[in-house]
Steps between C-alpha positions, in 0.01 A plus 500: 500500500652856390527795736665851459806484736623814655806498745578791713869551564540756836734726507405613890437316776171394510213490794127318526322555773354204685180497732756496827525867603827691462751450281723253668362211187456487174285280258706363215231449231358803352135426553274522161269741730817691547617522136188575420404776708836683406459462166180703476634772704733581215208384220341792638748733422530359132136402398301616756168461294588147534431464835120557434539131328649330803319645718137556408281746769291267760651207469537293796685249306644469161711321241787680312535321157724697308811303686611216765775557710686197710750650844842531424764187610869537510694409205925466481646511200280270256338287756140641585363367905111409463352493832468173662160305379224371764570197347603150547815362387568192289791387691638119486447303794864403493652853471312620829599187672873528360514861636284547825602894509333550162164529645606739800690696207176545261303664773748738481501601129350807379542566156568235189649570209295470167588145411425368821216724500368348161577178606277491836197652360503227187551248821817364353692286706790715709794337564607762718820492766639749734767566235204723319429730773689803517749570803255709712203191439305753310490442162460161323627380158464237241888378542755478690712830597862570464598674837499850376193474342328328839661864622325721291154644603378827372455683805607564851282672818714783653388658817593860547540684764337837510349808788194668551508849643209633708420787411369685842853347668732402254547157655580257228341191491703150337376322283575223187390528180528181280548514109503263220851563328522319176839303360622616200285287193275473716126635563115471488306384195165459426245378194204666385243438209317791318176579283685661223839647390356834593451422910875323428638848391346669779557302790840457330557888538325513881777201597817744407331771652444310830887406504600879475194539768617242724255209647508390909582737766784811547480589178556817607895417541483335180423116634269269237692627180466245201584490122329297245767226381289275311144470331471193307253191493522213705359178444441292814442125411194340653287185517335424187189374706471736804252459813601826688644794444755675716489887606832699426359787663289605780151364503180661619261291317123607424192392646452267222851371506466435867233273462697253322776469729490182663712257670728406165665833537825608713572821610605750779342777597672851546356808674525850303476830695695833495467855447422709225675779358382738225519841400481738778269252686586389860642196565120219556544169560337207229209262604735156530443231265598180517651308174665191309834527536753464183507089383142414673319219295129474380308256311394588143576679234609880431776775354426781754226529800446659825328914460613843690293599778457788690694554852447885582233717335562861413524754782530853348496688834891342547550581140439138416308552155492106327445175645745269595572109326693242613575318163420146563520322116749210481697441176490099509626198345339130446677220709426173517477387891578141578482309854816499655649706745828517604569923527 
C-alpha cells in the first residue's frame, strides 16, 4: 500500500509536552493530534479561507477528507521505527525455549523497523533473537546487528537544568527541563495520503512553514526547528487477505465506528488534555479525551477512520473567537492478526 513519506530532519532541540505537569519529561512521538493542530496554525496564515472547509460552523463533530495524517516515529539514517503492533507474534516454539530472555526482552521493544513491521502484520513467522534488538532494547530488527549498528538509535533524552525567578522576590526556583536531541541522520517521519495533488501542494507548503515556525514547546528560544529532507512515496507491504487493520495514528473513532469494536481488537487507551493557545486569547484548558494509541488493532476493513470532535467551544469574552478540535482520524494499514502471542 503507497503513502506520501515525509521525514523531518531537526535542526534544534526538540520538546513535546506530555500530560505530567512541568517540563521535567518529554513524549518522544509527535502525536497526529499534535502535528495536526500545528499545522493549521500556520494553514491559517497561508489559506485561511481554508479553514472554513475543516472546520465547518456548529459542528460538534466532523470528518476532514481532504488528507490523513499518521504521528511521526524516529527514523536513523534509512531505517524508518514503526511503532510496536498490539499484535501477536509468530515466534517458533524452539527459539523462545532456546533463549528464555527473549520474551522478557520483547516486552521491552518499542519501535520495529519496516521489515519486521511488514512481516508481523502479514503474521509471518519471526525468527527473531536478541541479536535484533538494538543496544538500549528499544528498537527491533529483521537481522542480526553488527555492534555499531545495535549502538545507533536516533535520539537521546537530555535533562537540563534551568531557574525560575519570582518576580515579587527574585528567589529563583530549580528546575529540569528535558529535550529530545536528535543524532545526526537521524529524526521523525511520518506518512500521509491526500484527496488531490492540490491539498499535496498545500499541506506541502504549511509543513516547511511549520519547520521555520517550530512545533512542541520553547519555541521561543528557537527549540522544535525542522527541515523537510524527503517527500517521496512509500509502499508498505501487507497481507493480501487482511482481517484488521492497524491505526498509525491516534484514534478517536465515531459513534458508528465504536459500535463495531468488539473483543477481536487490541489496543491501549491514552488520555489527551492540555491547554490552548491562540491569538491573544488566554491560556483555557481542553475537555480530555481519551484515544487509541499508535499500533492499536481492530477488526475489519478500512484506509482512514476515527472524526475530530470538539473539546472547548468559543469564548469571545477571553478573546477566544473559534472552537477548538482535537483531531482524532487515524491513517491505517490492513494486517492480518493470527493467534499467537509471544510480545
Amino acid at each position: 500500500m503507497k503513502y506520501k513519506l515525509f521525514k523531518l530532519k531537526f535542526v534544534s532541540p526538540l520538546h513535546i509536552g506530555t500530560n505530567r505537569p512541568g517540563f521535567e519529561s518529554s513524549d518522544e512521538i509527535l502525536h497526529s493530534d499534535t502535528l495536526f493542530s500545528a499545522l493549521v496554525n500556520c494553514w491559517s496564515q497561508l489559506y485561511p479561507d481554508d479553514l472554513n472547509l475543516f472546520f465547518p460552523k456548529e459542528a460538534k463533530s466532523l470528518v476532514i477528507p481532504f488528507f490523513a495524517i499518521s504521528s511521526a516515529f524516529p527514523y536513523m539514517k534509512e531505517r524508518l521505527y514503526f511503532p510496536k503492533p498490539y499484535l501477536p507474534l509468530d515466534i517458533p516454539k524452539e527459539i523462545t525455549e532456546a533463549n528464555p530472555n527473549l520474551s522478557k526482552k520483547l516486552k521491552s521493544i518499542t519501535y520495529f523497523s519496516q521489515t519486521l513491521f511488514e512481516k508481523v502484520i502479514s503474521n509471518e513467522e519471526i525468527r527473531i533473537s536478541t541479536d535484533w534488538i538494538s543496544a538500549d532494547g528499544r528498537f527491533a530488527h529483521s537481522k542480526t546487528l553488527s555492534k555499531r549498528e545495535a549502538g545507533e538509535i536516533p535520539f537521546v533524552m537530555v535533562d537540563v537544568p534551568r531557574i525560575v525567578k519570582d518576580r515579587m522576590t527574585d528567589e529563583a526556583t530549580p528546575f529540569h527541563f528535558t529535550r529530545i536531541q536528535f543524532y545526526k541522520d537521524a529524526g521523525l517521519f511520518f506518512l500521509a495520503k491526500f484527496q488531490n495533488d492540490e491539498w499535496e501542494k498545500k499541506f506541502t507548503a504549511v509543513l516547511r512553514l511549520l519547520g521555520d515556525t517550530g512545533i512542541g514547546g520553547d519555541r521561543s528560544v528557537g527549540h522544535g526547528l525542522f527541515q523537510v529532507k524527503l517527500i517521496d512515496d512509500i509502499d508498505i507491504c501487507t497481507p493480501k487477505e487482511p482481517s484488521h487493520f492497524l491505526t498509525l495514528s491516534l484514534y478517536h473513532p465515531t459513534v458508528a465506528e465504536a459500535k463495531n469494536i468488539n473483543m477481536e481488537a487490541s489496543y491501549q487507551i491514552v488520555e489527551r488534555k492540555g491547554w490552548i493557545f491562540s491569538g491573544n486569547s488566554k491560556p483555557l484548558r481542553r475537555q480530555a479525551v481519551r484515544m487509541f494509541r499508535e499500533g492499536s488493532v481492530f477488526p475489519g476493513k478500512a484506509e482512514t477512520c476515527g472524526d475530530t470532535i470538539i473539546v472547548l467551544k468559543k469564548q469571545p469574552e477571553l478573546n477566544l473567537h473559534h472552537d477548538v478540535f482535537r483531531f482524532g482520524q487515524a491513517l491505517v494499514v490492513p494486517v492480518h492478526k493470527g493467534g499467537q502471542n509471544h510480545g
